[in-house]
Short mmCIF file of C-alpha atoms in Angstrom, two decimals:
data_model
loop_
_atom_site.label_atom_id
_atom_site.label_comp_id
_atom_site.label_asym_id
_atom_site.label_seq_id
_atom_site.Cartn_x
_atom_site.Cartn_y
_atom_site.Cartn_z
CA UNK A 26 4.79 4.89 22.24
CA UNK A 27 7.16 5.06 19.90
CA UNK A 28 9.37 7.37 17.78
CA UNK A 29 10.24 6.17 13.90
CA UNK A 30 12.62 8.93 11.97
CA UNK A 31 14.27 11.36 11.30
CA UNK A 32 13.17 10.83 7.49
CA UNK A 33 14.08 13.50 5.26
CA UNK A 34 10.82 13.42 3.82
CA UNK A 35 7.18 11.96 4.94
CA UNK A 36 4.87 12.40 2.27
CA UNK A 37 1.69 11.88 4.39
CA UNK A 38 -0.99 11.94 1.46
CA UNK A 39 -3.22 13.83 4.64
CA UNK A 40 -6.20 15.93 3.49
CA UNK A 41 -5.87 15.16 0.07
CA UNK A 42 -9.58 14.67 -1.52
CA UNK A 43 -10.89 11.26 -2.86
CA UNK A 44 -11.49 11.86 -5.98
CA UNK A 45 -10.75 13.73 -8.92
CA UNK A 46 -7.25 15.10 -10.59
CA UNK A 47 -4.87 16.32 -7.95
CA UNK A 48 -1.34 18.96 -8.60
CA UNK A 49 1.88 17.96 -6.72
CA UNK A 50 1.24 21.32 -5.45
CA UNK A 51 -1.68 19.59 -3.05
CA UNK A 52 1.37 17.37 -1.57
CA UNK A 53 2.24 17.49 2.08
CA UNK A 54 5.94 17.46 2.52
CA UNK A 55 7.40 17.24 6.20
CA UNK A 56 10.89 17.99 5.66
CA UNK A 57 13.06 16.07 8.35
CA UNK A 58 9.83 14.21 9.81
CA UNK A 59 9.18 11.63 12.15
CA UNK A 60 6.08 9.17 12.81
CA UNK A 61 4.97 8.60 16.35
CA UNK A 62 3.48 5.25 16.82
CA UNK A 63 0.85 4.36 19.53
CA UNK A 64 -1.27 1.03 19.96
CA UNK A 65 -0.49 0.03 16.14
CA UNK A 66 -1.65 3.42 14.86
CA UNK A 67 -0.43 6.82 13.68
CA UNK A 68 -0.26 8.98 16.95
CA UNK A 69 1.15 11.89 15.00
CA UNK A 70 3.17 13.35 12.35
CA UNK A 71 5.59 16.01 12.23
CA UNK A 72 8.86 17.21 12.65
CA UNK A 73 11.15 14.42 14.52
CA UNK A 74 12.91 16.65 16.39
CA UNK A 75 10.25 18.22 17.81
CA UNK A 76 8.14 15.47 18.51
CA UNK A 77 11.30 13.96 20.38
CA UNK A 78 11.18 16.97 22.60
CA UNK A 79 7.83 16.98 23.12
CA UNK A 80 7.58 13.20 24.06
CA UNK A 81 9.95 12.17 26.87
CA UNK A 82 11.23 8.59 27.87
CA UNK A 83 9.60 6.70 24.52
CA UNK A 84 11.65 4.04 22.44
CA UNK A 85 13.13 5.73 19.79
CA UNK A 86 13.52 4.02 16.30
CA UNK A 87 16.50 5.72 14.64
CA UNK A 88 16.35 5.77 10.26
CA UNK A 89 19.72 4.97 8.78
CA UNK A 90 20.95 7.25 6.37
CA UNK A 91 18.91 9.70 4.37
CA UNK A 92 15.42 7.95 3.33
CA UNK A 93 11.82 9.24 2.56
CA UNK A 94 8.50 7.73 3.69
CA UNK A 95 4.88 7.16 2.07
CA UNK A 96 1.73 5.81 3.05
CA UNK A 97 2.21 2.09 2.02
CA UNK A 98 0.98 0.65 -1.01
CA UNK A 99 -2.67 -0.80 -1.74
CA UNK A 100 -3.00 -3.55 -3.96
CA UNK A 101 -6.72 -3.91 -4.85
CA UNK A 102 -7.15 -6.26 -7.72
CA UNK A 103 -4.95 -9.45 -7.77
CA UNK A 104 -5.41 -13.40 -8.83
CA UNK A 105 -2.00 -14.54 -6.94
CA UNK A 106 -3.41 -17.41 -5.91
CA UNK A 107 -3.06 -19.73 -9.07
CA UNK A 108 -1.00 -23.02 -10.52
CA UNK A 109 0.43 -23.17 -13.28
CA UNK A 110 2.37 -21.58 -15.73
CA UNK A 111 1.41 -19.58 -19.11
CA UNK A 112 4.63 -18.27 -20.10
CA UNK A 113 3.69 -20.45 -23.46
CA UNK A 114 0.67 -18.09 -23.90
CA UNK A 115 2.71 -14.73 -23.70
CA UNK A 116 5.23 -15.92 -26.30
CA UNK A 117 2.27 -17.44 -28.85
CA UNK A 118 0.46 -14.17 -28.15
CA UNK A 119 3.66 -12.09 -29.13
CA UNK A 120 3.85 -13.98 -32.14
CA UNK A 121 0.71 -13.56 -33.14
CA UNK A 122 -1.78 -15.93 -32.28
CA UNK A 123 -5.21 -15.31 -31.29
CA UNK A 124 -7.08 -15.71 -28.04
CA UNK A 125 -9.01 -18.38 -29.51
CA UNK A 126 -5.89 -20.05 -31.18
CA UNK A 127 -4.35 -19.85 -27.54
CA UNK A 128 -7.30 -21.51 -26.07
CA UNK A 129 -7.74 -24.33 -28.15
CA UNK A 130 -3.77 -25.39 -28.21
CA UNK A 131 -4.48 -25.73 -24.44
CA UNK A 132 -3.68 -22.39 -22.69
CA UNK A 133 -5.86 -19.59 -21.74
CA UNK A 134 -7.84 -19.52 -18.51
CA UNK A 135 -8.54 -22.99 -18.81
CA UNK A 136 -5.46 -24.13 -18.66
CA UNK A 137 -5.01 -22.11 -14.84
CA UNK A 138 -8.07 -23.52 -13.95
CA UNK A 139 -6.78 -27.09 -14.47
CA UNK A 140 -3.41 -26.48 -13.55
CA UNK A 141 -5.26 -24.91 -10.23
CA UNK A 142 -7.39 -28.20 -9.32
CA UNK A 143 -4.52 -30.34 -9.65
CA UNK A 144 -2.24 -28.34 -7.58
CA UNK A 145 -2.31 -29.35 -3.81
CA UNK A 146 -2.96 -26.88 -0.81
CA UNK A 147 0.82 -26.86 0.27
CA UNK A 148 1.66 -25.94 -3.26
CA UNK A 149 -1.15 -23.20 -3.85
CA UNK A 150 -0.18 -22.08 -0.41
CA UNK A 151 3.15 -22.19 -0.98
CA UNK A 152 3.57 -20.14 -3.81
CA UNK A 153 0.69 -17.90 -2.52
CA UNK A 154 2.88 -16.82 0.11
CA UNK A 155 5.98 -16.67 -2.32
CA UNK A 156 4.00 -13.73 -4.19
CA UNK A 157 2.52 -12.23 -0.96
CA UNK A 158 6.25 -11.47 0.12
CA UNK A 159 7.09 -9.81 -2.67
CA UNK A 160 4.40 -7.20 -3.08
CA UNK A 161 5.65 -7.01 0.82
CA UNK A 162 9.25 -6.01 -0.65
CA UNK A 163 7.28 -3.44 -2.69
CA UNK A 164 5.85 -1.55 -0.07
CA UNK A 165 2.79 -3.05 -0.82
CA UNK A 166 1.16 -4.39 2.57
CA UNK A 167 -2.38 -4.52 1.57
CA UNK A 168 -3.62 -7.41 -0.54
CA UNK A 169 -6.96 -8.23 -2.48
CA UNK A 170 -6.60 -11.97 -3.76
CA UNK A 171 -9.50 -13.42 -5.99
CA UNK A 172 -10.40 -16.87 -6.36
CA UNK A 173 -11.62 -18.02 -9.65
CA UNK A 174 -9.45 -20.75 -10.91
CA UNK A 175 -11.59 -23.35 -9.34
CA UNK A 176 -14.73 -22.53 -10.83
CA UNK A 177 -16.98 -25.54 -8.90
CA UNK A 178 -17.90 -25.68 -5.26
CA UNK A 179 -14.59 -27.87 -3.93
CA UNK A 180 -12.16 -26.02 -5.76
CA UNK A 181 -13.35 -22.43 -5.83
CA UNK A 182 -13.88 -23.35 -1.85
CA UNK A 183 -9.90 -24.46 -1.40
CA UNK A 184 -8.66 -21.68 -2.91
CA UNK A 185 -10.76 -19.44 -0.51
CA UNK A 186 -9.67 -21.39 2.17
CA UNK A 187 -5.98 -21.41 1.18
CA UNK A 188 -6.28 -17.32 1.26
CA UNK A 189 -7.77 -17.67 4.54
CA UNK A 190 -4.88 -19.97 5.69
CA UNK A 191 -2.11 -17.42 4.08
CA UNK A 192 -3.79 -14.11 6.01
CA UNK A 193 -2.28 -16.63 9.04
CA UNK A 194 1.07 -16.75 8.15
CA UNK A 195 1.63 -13.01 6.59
CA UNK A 196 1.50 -9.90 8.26
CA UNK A 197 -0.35 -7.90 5.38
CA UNK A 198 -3.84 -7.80 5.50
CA UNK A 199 -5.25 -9.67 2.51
CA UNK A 200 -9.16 -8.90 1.33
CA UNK A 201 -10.36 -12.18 -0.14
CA UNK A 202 -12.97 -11.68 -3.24
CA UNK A 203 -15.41 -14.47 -4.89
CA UNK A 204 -14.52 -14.58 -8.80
CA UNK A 205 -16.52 -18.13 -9.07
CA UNK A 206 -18.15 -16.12 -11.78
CA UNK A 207 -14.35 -15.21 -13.98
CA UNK A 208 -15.99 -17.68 -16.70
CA UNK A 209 -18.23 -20.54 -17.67
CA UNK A 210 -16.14 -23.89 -17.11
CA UNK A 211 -16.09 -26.08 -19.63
CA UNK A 212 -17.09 -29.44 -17.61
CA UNK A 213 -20.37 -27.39 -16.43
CA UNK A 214 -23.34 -28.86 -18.57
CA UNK A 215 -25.57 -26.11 -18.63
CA UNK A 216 -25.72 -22.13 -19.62
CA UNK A 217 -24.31 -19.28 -18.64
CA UNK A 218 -27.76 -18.30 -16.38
CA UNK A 219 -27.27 -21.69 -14.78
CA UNK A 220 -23.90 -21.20 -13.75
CA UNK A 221 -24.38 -18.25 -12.32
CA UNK A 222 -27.52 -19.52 -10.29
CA UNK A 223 -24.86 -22.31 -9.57
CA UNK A 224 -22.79 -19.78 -7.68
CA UNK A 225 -25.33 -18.46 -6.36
CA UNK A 226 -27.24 -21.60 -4.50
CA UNK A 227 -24.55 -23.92 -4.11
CA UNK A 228 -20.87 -21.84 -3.74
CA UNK A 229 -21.25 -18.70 -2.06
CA UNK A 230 -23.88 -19.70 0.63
CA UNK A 231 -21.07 -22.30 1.87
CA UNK A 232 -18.46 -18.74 1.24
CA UNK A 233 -20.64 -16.80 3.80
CA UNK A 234 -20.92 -20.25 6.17
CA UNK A 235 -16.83 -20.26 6.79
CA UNK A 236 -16.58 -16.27 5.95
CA UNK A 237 -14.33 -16.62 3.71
CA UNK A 238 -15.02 -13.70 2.04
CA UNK A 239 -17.39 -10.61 1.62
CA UNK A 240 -16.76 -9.69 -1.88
CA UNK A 241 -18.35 -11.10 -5.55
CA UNK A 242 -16.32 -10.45 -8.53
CA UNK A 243 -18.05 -11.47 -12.06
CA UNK A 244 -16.28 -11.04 -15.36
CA UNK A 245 -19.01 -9.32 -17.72
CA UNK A 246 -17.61 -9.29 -21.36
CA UNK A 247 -18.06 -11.25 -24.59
CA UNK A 248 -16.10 -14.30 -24.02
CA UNK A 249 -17.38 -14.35 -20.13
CA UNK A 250 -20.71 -13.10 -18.86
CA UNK A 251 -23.11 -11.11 -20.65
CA UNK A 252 -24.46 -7.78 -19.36
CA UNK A 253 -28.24 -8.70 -18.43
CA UNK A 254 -26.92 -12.11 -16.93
CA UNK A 255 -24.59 -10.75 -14.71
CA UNK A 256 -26.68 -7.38 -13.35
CA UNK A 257 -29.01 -9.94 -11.97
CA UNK A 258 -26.32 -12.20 -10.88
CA UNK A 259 -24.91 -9.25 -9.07
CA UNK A 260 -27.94 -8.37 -7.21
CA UNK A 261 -28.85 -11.26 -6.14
CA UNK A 262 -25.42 -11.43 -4.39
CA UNK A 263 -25.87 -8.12 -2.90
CA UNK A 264 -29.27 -9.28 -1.79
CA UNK A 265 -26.81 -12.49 0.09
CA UNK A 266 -24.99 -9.75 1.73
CA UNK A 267 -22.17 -9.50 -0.36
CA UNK A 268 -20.01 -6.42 -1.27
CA UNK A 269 -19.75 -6.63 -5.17
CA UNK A 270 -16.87 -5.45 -7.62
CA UNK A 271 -16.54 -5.89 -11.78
CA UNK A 272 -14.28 -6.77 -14.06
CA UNK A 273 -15.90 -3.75 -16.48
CA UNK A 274 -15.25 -2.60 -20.41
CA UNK A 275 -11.49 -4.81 -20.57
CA UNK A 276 -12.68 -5.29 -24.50
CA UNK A 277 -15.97 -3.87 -25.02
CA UNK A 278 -17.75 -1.36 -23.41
CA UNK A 279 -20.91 -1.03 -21.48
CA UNK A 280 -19.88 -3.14 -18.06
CA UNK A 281 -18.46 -0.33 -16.11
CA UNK A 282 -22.18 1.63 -16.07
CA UNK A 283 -23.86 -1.82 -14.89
CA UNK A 284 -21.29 -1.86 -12.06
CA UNK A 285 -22.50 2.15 -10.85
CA UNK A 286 -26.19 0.38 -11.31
CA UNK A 287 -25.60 -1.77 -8.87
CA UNK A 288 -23.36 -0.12 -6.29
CA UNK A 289 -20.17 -1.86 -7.29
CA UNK A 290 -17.50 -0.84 -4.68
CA UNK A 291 -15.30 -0.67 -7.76
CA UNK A 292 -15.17 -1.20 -11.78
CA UNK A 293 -11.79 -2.77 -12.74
CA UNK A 294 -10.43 -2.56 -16.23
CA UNK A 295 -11.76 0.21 -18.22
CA UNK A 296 -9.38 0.26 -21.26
CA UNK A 297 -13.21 -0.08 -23.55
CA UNK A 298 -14.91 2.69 -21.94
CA UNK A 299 -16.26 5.09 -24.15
CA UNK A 300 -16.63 8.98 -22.66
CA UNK A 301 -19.95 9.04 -21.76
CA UNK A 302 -19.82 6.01 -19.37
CA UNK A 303 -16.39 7.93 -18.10
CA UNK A 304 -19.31 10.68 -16.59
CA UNK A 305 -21.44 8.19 -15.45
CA UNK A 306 -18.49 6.66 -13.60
CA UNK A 307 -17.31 10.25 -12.17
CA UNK A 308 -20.52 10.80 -10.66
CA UNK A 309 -20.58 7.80 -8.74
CA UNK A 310 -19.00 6.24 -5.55
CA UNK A 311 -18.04 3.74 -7.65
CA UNK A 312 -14.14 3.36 -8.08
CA UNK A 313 -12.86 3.56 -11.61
CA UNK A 314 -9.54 1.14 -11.33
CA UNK A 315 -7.02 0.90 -13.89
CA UNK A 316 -4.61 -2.17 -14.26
CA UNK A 317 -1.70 -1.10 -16.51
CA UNK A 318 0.17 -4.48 -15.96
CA UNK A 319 -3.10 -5.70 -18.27
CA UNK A 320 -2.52 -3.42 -20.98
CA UNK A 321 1.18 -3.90 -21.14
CA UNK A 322 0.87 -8.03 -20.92
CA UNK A 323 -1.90 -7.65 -23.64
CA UNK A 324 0.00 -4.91 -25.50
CA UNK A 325 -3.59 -3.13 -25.46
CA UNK A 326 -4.35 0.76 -24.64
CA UNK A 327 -4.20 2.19 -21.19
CA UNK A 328 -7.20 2.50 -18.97
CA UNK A 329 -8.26 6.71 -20.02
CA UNK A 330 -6.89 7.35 -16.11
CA UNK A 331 -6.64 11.31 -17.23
CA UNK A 332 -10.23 11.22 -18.28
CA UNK A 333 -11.46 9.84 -15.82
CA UNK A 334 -9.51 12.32 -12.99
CA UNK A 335 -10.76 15.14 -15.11
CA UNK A 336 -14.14 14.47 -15.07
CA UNK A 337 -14.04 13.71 -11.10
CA UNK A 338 -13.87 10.09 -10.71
CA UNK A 339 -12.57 8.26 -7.82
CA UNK A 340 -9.44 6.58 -9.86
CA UNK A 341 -6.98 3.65 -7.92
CA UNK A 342 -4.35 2.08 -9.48
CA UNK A 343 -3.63 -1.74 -8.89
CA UNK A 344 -1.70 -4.87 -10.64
CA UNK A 345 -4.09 -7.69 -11.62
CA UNK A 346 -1.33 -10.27 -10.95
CA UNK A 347 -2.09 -13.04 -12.92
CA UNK A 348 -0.14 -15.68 -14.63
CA UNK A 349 -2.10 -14.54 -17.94
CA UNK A 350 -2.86 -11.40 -18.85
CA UNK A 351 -0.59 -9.37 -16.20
CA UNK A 352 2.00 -11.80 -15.13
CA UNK A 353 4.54 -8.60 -14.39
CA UNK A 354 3.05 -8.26 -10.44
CA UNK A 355 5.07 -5.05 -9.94
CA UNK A 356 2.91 -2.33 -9.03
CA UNK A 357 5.40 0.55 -9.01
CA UNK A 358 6.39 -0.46 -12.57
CA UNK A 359 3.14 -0.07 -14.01
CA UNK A 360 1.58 2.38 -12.21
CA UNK A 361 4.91 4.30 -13.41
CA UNK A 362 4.59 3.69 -17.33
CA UNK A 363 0.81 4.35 -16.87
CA UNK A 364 1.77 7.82 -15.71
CA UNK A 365 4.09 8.48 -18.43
CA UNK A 366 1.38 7.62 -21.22
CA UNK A 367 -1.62 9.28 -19.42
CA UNK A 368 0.24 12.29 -17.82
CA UNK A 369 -0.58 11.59 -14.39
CA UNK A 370 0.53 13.47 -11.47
CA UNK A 371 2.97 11.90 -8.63
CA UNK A 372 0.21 13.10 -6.85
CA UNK A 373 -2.29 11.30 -8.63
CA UNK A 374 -0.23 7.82 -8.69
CA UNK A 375 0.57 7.61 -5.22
CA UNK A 376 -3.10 8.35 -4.15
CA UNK A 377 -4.00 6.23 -6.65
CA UNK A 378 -2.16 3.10 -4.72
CA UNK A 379 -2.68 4.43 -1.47
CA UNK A 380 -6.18 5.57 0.15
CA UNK A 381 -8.17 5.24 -3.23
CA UNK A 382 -6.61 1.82 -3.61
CA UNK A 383 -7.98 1.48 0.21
CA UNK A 384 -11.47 2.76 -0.45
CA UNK A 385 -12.04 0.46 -3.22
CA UNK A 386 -11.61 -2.36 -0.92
CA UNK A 387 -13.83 -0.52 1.99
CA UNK A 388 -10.58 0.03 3.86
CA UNK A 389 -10.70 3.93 5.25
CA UNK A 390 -8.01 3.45 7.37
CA UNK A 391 -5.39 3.09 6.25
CA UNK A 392 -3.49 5.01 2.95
CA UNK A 393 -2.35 8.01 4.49
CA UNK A 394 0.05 9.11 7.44
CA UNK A 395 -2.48 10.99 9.36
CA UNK A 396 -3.40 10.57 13.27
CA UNK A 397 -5.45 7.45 13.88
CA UNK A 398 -4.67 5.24 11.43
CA UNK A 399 -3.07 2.04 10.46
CA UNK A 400 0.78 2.62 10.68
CA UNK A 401 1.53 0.85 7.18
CA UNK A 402 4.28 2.99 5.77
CA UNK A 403 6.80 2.20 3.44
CA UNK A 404 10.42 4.05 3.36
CA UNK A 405 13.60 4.33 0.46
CA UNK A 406 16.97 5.26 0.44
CA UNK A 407 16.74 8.77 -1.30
CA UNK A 408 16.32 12.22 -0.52
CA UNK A 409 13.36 12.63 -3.08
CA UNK A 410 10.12 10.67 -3.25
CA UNK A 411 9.87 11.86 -6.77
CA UNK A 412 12.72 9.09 -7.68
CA UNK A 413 10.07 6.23 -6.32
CA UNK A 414 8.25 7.01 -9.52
CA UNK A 415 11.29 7.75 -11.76
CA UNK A 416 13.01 5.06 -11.43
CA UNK A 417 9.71 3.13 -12.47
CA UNK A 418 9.69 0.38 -10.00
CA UNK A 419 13.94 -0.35 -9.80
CA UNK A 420 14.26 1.09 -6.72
CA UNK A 421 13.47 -1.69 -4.22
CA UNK A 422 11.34 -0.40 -0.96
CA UNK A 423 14.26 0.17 1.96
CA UNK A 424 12.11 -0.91 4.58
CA UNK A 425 8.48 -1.63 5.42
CA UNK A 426 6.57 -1.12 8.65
CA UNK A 427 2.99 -2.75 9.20
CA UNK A 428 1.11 -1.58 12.47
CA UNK A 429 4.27 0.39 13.62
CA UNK A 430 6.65 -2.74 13.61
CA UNK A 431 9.67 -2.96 10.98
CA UNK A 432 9.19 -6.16 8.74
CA UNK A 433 11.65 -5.47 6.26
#
């Protein structure tokens, strides 16, 4: 066993519920704590001098200086596996061009997507692990990464295989998801139904072959999938034994009620969702998650994150990392300015990246600092965990501990 501490706070996030708005007042605060480690997982929690006394002869891990802790960070809704670069597309898209006008001078998804084929697997991997280290110097030590820049059986294949090589080589546990269905390409010569039926027959049979991953991701929206198209597609993939999430109501509304339909572990997006699909969200299992690096690369509205906590949804908080839309990557940031426009809680935000994050994913256990589970935690040089927030993302994570062990 081991002894990490003494930190002068541990915000454990224990017995906090899943859903719904939370107060600050709901916060457990262990004022000079410690963290006893055992096997990888969260023996106990407490007061460090006291759990010293109380456990003789163990290795002790002294904390330099004053620091706090939290339950690390859960990112659950990422594309950081991608070539390419679309810097060109944020600055035409500032200046005023349209979507369309950005797609047809050559950027846009497409333009990942080719960028994507071309690259090789050293370079995809590469850079894969570039971004996977720092969401590791965020605190962040939970990863979903999508595919979906491939978009035909060989490349929609490597990049599922180049996740599966980079969960190797990093400590953080990265959650691969299928997004063969993020849109039509344009060298498939058929419709939108046959595409999807493409997915269906020819990709994600040979995705369950080298389990390479357990999640289906479809984009349903205007320029992507349409809503009767993709409940079926999503079915059918449940019906293959698939978890299933959805990119729901980014522009238009409608997508995030298909997703509760169909048992989506989560509906991603949101910013379109009109008030009565907000209750049929909040009276589902189905996790309502807002990606504020979307609405500030797209200069769009927030996700309605306080609506959706009021009315008793189950609300995470991630980054959709991607080089178009959300090209930022820094959760802290964004989950910070989110919380300044839709008066969140601290309590709210950090469960919001934390164990809701987790359950989105299927993950229970980890999220929290609470006897039995994973010992991701996440510590900074302050004496207040309210500055985390504050500081919106400038203070860098002090150190970061996966399974017990200090990799930062």
């Amino acid at each position: 066993m081991k002894l990490i501490g003494p930190f002068k706070q541990v915000v454990t996030l224990a017995n906090l519920p899943l859903r719904g708005k939370l107060s600050d007042e709901q916060l457990e605060i262990i004022v000079d704590g410690g963290i006893l480690i055992n096997d990888n997982k969260i023996q106990k929690v407490g007061n460090y001098e006291t759990l010293k006394s109380e456990n003789q002869n163990i290795e002790i891990e002294a904390v330099e200086g004053e620091q706090i802790v939290l339950p690390a960070f859960v990112d659950s809704h990422t594309h950081i596996c991608f070539g390419g670069n679309r810097a060109n597309d944020f600055a035409m898209r500032n200046a005023g061009k349209t979507y369309l006008e950005i797609a047809e001078s050559g950027g846009g998804i497409w333009s990942t997507v080719q960028h994507t084929r071309n690259a090789s697997e050293d370079e995809l991997l590469k850079t894969l692990l570039e971004r996977i280290d720092f969401l590791i110097s965020l605190g962040i030590t939970t990863i979903e990464v999508k595919s979906g820049y491939g978009l035909d059986v060989e490349n929609e294949l490597k990049m599922l295989r180049i996740i599966k090589k980079a969960q190797e080589q990093t400590k953080a546990t990265l959650v691969p998801t299928c997004l063969s269905a993020h849109l039509k390409p344009r060298d498939f010569e058929g419709s939108n139904e046959e595409y999807l039926q493409y997915i269906l027959t020819e990709i994600l049979p040979k995705v369950k072959e080298e389990s390479l991953a357990n999640r289906v991701d479809i984009f349903i929206e205007k320029s992507a999938f349409q809503p009767e198209e993709s409940k079926k597609f999503l079915l059918k993939t449940k019906d293959l034994g698939f978890e299933i999430t959805v990119h729901a109501d980014q522009f238009t509304p409608g997508s995030s009620r298909i997703a509760v339909e169909v048992g989506a572990k989560s509906a991603d997006h949101l910013e379109a969702t009109i008030d009565e699909d907000i209750e049929f969200l909040a009276k589902s299992d189905t996790v309502a998650t807002a990606l504020p690096g979307a609405s500030l690369g797209l200069g769009e509205k927030f996700t309605p994150a306080r609506k959706l906590l009021d009315a008793g949804a189950i609300v995470a908080i991630a980054s959709d990392w991607n080089p178009g839309s959300a090209p930022m990557g820094n959760l802290i940031t964004q989950a910070s300015i989110l919380a300044t426009f839709e008066k969140l809680t601290t309590a709210e935000v950090l469960a919001g990246m934390t164990f809701r994050s987790a359950f989105a994913l299927g993950l229970e256990d980890r999220g929290r600092l609470a006897e039995g589970l994973k010992a991701d935690f996440v510590s900074f040089k302050t004496n207040n965990f309210q500055n985390v927030l504050y500081n919106q993302g400038s203070m860098k994570a002090e150190n970061v501990y996966i399974d017990g062990n200090k990799i930062k």
